Coordinates of C-alpha atoms and ligand atoms in Angstrom, one line a residue:
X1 CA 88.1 -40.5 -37.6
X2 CA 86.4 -39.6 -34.3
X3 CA 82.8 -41.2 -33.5
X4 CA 81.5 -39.8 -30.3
X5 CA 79.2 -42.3 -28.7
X6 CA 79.1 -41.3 -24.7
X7 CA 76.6 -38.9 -24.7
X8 CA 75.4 -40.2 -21.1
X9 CA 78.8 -38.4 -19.9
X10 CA 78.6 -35.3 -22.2
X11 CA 77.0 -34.0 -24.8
X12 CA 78.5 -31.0 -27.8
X13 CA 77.4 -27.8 -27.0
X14 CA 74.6 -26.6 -29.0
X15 CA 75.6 -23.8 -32.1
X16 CA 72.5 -21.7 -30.6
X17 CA 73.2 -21.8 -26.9
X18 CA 76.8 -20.7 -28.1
X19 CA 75.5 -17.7 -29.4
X20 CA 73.0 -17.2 -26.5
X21 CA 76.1 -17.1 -23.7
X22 CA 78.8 -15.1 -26.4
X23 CA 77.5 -11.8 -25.3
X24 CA 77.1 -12.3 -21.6
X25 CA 80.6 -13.3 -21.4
X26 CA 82.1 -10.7 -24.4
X27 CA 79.5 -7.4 -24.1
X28 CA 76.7 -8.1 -21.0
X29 CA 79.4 -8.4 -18.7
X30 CA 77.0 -6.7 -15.7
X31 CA 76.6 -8.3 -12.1
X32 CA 72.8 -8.8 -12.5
X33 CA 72.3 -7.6 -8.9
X34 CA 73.6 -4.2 -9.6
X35 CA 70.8 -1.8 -9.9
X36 CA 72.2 0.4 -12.5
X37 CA 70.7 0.2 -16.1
X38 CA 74.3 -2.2 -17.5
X39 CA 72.9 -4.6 -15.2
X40 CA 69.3 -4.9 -17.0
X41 CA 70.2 -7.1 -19.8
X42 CA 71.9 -10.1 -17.6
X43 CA 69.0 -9.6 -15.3
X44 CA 66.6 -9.7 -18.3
X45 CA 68.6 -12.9 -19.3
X46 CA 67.7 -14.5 -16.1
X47 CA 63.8 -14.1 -15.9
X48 CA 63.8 -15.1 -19.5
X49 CA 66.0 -17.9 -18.7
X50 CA 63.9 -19.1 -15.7
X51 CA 60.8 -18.9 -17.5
X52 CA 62.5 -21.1 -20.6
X53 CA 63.4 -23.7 -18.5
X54 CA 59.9 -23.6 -15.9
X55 CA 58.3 -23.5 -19.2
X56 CA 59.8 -26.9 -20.5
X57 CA 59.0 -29.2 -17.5
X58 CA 56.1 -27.6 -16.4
X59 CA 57.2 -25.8 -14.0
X60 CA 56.6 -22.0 -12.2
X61 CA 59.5 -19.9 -12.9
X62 CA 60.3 -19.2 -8.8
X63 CA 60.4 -22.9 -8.9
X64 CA 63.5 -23.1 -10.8
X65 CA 67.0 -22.4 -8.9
X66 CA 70.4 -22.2 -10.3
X67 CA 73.1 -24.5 -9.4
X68 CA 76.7 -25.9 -10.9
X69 CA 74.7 -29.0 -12.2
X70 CA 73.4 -32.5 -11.4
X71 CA 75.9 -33.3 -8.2
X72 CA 75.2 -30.1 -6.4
X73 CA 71.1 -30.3 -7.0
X74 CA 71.2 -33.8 -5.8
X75 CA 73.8 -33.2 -2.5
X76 CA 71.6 -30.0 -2.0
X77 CA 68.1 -31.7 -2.2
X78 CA 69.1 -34.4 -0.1
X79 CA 71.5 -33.1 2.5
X80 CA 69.4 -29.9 3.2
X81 CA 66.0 -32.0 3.9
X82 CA 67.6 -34.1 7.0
X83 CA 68.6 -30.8 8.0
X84 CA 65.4 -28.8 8.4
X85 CA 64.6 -29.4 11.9
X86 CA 61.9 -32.1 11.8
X87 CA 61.4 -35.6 13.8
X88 CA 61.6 -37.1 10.4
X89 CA 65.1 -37.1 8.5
X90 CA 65.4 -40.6 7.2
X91 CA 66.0 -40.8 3.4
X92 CA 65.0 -43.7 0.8
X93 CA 66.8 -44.3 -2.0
X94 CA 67.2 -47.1 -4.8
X95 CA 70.5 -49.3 -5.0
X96 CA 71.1 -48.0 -8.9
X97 CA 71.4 -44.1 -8.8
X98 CA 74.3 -42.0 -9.8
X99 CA 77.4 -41.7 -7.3
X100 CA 75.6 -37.9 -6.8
X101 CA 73.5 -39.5 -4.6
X102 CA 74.8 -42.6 -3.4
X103 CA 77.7 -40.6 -1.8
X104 CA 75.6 -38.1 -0.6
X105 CA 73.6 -40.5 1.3
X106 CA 77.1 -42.0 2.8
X107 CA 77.4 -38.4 4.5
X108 CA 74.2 -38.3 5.6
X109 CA 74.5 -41.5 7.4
X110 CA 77.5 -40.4 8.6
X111 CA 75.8 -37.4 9.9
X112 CA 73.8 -39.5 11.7
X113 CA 70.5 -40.0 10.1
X114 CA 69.2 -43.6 8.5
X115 CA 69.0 -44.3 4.7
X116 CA 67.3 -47.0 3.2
X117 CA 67.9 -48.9 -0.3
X118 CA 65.3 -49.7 -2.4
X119 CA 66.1 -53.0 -4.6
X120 CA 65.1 -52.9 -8.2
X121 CA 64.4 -56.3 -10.8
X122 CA 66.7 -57.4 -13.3
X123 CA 65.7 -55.0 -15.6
X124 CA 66.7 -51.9 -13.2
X125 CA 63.3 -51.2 -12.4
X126 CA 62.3 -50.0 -8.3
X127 CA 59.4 -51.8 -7.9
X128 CA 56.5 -49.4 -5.6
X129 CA 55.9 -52.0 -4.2
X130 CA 58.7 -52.3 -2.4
X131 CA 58.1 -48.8 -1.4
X132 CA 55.3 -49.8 -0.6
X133 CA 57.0 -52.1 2.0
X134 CA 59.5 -49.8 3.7
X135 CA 58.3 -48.3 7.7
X136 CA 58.5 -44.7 6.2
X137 CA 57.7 -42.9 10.0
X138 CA 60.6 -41.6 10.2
X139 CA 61.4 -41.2 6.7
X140 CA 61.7 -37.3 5.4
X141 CA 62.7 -38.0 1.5
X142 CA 62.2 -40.5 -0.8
X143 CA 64.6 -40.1 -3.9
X144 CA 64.6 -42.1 -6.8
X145 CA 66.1 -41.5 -10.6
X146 CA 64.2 -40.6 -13.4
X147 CA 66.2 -42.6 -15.7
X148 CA 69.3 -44.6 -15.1
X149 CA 72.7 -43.6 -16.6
X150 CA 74.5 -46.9 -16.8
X151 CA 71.4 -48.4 -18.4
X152 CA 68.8 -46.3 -19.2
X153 CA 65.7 -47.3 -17.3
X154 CA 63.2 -45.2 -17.3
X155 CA 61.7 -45.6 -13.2
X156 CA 57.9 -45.2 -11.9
X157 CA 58.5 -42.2 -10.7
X158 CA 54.9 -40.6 -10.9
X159 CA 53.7 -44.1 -9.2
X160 CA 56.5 -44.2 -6.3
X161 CA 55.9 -40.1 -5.5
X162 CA 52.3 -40.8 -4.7
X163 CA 53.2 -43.3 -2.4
X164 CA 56.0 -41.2 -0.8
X165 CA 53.1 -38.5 -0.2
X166 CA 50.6 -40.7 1.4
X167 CA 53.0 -41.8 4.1
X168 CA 54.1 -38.1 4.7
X169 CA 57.2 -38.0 2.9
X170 CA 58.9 -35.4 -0.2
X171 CA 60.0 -36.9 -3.4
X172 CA 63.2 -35.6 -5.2
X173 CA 64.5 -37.1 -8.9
X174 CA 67.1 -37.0 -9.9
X175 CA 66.1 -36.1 -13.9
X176 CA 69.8 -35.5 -15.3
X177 CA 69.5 -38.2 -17.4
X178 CA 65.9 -37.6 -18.2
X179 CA 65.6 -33.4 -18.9
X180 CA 65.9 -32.6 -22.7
X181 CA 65.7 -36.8 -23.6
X182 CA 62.1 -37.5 -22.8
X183 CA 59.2 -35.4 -22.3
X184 CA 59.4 -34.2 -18.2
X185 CA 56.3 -32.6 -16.7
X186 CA 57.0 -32.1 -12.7
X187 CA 52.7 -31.4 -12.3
X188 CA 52.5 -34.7 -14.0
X189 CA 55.0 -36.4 -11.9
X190 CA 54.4 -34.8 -8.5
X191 CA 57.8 -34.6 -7.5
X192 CA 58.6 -31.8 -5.1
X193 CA 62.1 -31.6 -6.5
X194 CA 63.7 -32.5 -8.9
X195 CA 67.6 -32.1 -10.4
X196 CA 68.8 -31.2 -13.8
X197 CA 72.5 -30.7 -15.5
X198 CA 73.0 -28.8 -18.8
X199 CA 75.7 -30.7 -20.1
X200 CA 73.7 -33.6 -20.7
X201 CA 71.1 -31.7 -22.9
X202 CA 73.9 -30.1 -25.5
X203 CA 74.2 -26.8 -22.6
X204 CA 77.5 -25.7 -21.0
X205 CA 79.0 -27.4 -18.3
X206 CA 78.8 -26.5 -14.4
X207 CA 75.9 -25.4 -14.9
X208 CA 72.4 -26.8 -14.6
X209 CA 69.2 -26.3 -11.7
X210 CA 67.3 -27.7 -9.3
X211 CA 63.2 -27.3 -9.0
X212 CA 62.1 -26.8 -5.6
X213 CA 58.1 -26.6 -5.8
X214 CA 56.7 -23.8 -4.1
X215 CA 56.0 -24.5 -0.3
X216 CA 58.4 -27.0 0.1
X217 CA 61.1 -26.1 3.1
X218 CA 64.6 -26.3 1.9
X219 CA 68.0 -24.9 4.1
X220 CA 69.7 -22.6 2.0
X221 CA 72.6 -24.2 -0.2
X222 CA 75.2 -21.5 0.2
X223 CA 74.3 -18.1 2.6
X224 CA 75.5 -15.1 1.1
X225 CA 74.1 -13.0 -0.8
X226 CA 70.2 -12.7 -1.7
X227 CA 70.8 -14.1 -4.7
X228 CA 68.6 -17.2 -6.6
X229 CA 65.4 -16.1 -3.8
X230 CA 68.0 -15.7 -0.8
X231 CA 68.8 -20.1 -1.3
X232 CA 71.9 -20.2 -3.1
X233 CA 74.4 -17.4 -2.6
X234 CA 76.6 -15.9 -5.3
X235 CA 77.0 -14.2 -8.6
X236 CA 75.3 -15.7 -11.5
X237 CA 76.5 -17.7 -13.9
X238 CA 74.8 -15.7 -16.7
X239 CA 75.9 -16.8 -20.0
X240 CA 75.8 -20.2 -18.6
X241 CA 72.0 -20.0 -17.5
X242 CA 71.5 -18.5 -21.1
X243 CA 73.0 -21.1 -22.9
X244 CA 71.5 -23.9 -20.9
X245 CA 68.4 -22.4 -21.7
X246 CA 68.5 -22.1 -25.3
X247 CA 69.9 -25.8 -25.4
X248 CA 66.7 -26.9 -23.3
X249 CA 64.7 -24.9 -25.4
X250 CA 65.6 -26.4 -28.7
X251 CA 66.0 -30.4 -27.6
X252 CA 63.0 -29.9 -26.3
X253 CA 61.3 -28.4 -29.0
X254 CA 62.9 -31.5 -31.4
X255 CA 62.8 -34.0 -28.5
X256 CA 60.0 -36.3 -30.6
X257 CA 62.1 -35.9 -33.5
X258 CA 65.4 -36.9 -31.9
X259 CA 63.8 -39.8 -30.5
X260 CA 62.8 -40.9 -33.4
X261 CA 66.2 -40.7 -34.3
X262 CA 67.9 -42.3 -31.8
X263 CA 65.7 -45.5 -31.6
X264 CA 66.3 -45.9 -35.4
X265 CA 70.6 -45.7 -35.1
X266 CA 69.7 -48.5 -32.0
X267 CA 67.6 -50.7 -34.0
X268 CA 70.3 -50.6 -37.2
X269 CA 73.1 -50.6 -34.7
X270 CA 71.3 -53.7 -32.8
X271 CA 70.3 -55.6 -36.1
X272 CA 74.4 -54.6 -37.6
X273 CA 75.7 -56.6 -34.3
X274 CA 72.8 -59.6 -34.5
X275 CA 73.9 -60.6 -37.7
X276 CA 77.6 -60.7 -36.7
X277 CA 76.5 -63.9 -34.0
X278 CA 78.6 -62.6 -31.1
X279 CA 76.6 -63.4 -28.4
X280 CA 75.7 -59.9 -25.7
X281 CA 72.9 -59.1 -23.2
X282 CA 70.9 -55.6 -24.1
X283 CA 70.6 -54.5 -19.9
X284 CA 67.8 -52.5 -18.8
X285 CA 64.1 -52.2 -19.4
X286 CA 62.4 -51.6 -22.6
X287 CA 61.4 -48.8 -21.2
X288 CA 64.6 -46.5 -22.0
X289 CA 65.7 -43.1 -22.4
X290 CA 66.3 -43.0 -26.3
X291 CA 70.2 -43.7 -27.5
X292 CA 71.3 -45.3 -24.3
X293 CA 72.7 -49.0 -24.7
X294 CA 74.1 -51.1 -22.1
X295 CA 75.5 -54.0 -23.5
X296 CA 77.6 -56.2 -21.8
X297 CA 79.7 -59.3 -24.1
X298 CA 80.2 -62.9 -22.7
X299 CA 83.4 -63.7 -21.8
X300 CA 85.1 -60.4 -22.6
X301 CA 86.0 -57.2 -20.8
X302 CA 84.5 -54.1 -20.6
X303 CA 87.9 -52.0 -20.6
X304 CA 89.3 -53.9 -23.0
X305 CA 86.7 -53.2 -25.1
X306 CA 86.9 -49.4 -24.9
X307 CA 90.7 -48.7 -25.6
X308 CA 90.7 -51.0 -28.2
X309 CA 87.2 -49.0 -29.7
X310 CA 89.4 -45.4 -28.7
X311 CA 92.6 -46.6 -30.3
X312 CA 89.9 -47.2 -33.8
X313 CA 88.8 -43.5 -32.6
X314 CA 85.7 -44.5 -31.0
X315 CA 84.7 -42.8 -27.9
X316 CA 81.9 -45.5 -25.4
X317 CA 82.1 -45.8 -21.9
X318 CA 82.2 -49.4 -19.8
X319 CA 80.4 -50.4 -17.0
X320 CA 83.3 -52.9 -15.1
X321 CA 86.5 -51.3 -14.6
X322 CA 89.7 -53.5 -13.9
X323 CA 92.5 -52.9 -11.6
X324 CA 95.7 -54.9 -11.3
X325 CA 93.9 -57.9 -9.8
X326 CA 90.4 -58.0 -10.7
X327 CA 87.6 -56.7 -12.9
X328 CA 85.1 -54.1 -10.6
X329 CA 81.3 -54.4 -12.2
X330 CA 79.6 -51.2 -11.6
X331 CA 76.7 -51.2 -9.2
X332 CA 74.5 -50.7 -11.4
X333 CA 74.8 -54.0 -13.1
X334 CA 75.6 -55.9 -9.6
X335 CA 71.9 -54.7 -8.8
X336 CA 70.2 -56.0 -11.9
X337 CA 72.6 -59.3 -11.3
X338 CA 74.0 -59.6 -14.8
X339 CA 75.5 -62.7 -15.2
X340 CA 79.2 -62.6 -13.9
X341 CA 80.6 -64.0 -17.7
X342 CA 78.7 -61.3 -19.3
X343 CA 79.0 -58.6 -16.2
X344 CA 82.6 -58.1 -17.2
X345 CA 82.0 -57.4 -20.5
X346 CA 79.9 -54.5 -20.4
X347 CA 80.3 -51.3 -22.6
X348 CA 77.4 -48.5 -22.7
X349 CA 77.5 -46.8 -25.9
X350 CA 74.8 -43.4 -25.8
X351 CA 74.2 -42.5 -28.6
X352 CA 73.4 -38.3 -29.4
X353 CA 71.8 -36.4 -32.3
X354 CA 74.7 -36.1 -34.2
X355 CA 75.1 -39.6 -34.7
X356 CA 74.8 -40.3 -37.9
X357 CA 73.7 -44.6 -39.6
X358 CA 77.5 -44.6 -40.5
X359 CA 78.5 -44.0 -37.1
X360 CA 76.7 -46.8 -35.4
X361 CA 77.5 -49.2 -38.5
X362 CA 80.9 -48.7 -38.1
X363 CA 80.2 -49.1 -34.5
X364 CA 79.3 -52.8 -34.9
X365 CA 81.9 -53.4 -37.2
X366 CA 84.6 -52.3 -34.9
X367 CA 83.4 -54.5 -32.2
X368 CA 82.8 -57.4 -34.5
X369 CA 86.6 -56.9 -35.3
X370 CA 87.4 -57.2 -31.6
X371 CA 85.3 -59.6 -30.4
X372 CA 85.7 -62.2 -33.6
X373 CA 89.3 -61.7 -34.1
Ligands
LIG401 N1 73.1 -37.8 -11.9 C1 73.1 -38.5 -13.0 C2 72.1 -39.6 -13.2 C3 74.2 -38.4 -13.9 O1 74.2 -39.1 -15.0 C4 75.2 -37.4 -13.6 C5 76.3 -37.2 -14.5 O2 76.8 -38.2 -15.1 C6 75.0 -36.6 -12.4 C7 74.0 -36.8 -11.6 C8 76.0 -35.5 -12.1 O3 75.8 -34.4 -12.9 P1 76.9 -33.3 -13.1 O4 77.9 -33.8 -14.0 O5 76.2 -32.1 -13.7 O6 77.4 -32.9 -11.8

């Protein structure tokens, strides 16, 4: 028995966008930049792709740029604004974002320029109003996540872009765990850029893009060829670009419908654990991407909890890690100051579309097992 359950870290590739890539990689074979006639189809594939993905977040087609996934988009957003010459390369950022950008902010203050960290409440949210209270004169880029990975919070983003603008600064999100899970309208949201990864909407992996509206100044990620509008040198990834688009395509297309889904496994999962009295905090805000539970157990620990789930051939992912002398909470969950007796016992279990009411039922009986002996 196998029950995938971490579908924050990875998600099954989609039957269709299989069949989109097989013939770039078996038959199309052709460098899209060639100008002979094998070179049409992959080049048709990569309008059509463009306009797929523009297509589902609202977005123009020369607005969308290929890249390897959600860590390049975010290190290329960021690092590549404090480097267009410009008296203003500060960065703001919240406490709670993927490593992606945390690190990346580490190098740029290595490099030199000043980042800022934007608090959030116990329930993972960034406030704007503590936006609100940052001296932004120096500041170039304000980037905060879409939706939280570790617990799901869904952030303000529409709210905390406006005020970026009016104080003369660009908003970036990073939407990995957003794109493909909840509705995402960049017009709506105002963002001037925004980062996406395939492999977390059922697409190939290494793959995924970053939209960069039109106007907004942006150094070039790799120089090279002339390739994705002159900004990020190097042979397409085509059947990867194809595939990720025909995975976008279709969870966006069912994305009410998977919802739907998804909050019903949590509520049956949630009322499956309830009735077994062990006593757990739900982290995050009600305000959640659909499937994603952070749950951390009083006096327990995390990665106890997940061999002894894999060794009953359940896959989750924890939010403390030990080493030989101490049990590491996650940043995440520092931030939103869990409890320390409960901190230590966190697990995140994501749920996907595939899951099925056995699978979470068994779920709770598994950890009932563990926890109640
Ligand atoms: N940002 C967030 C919020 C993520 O959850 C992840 C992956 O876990 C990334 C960025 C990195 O994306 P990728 O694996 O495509 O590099």
């Amino acid at each position: 028995m196998k029950i995938y359950a971490d579908h924050a870290a990875t998600t099954k590739l989609d039957f269709d966008a299989f069949e989109a890539m097989k013939p770039f990689l078996l038959e199309e074979y052709g460098n899209a930049s060639e100008p002979y006639s094998f070179a049409r189809s992959a080049k048709t594939a990569l309008k059509t792709a463009r306009e797929t993905i523009a297509g589902c977040i609202n977005a123009e087609p020369d607005e969308i740029i290929f890249t390897s996934g959600g860590t390049e988009s975010d290190n290329w957003a960021l690092k590549s604004s404090v480097l267009v010459p410009d008296e203003r390369r500060g960065i703001i950022t919240s406490r709670i974002e993927h490593h992606a950008i945390l690190n990346t902010c580490l190098a740029i203050r290595e490099m030199g320029y000043p980042v800022q960290y934007l608090p959030t409440d116990n329930k993972g949210i960034v406030h704007p109003e503590s936006l609100e209270l940052c001296n932004m004169d120096a500041v170039r880029l304000v980037s905060v996540m879409l939706a939280n990975n570790e617990i799901g919070t869904i952030q303000p983003v529409k709210k905390l872009c406006e005020i970026a603008h009016s104080r003369g600064a660009l908003f970036h999100t990073d939407a990995v765990q957003a794109v493909g899970h909840i509705p995402v309208d960049v017009k709506e949201l105002g963002v001037d850029m925004l980062s996406a990864s395939a492999h977390k909407f059922n697409g190939p992996k290494g793959i995924g893009f970053l939209y960069l509206k039109k106007g907004i100044e942006l150094a070039s990620y790799a120089n090279g060829g002339a390739q994705e509008f002159g900004k990020r040198a190097g042979t397409e990834n085509v059947a990867s670009i194809a595939g990720m688009a025909a995975a976008l395509e279709k969870n966006c297309r069912m994305i009410h419908e998977n919802a739907r889904h998804l909050y019903n496994l949590e509520e049956m999962f949630l009322d499956s654990l309830n009735k077994t009295g062990i006593r757990y905090i739900r982290n995050g805000s009600d305000n959640r991407i659909p499937g994603n539970m952070s749950l951390s157990f009083e006096n327990s620990e995390g990665e106890m909890l997940l061999h002894r789930l894999d060794l009953m051939g359940i896959c989750v992912s924890t939010g403390s890690a030990c080493d030989s002398q101490n049990t590491q909470i996650s940043h995440v969950l520092q931030a939103i100051h869990v409890p320390e007796q409960y901190a230590k016992g966190t697990i995140r279990i994501s749920l996907g579309r595939d899951n099925t009411e056995e699978d979470v039922r068994t779920i709770a009986l598994a950890l009932s097992k563990i926890l109640k002996g």
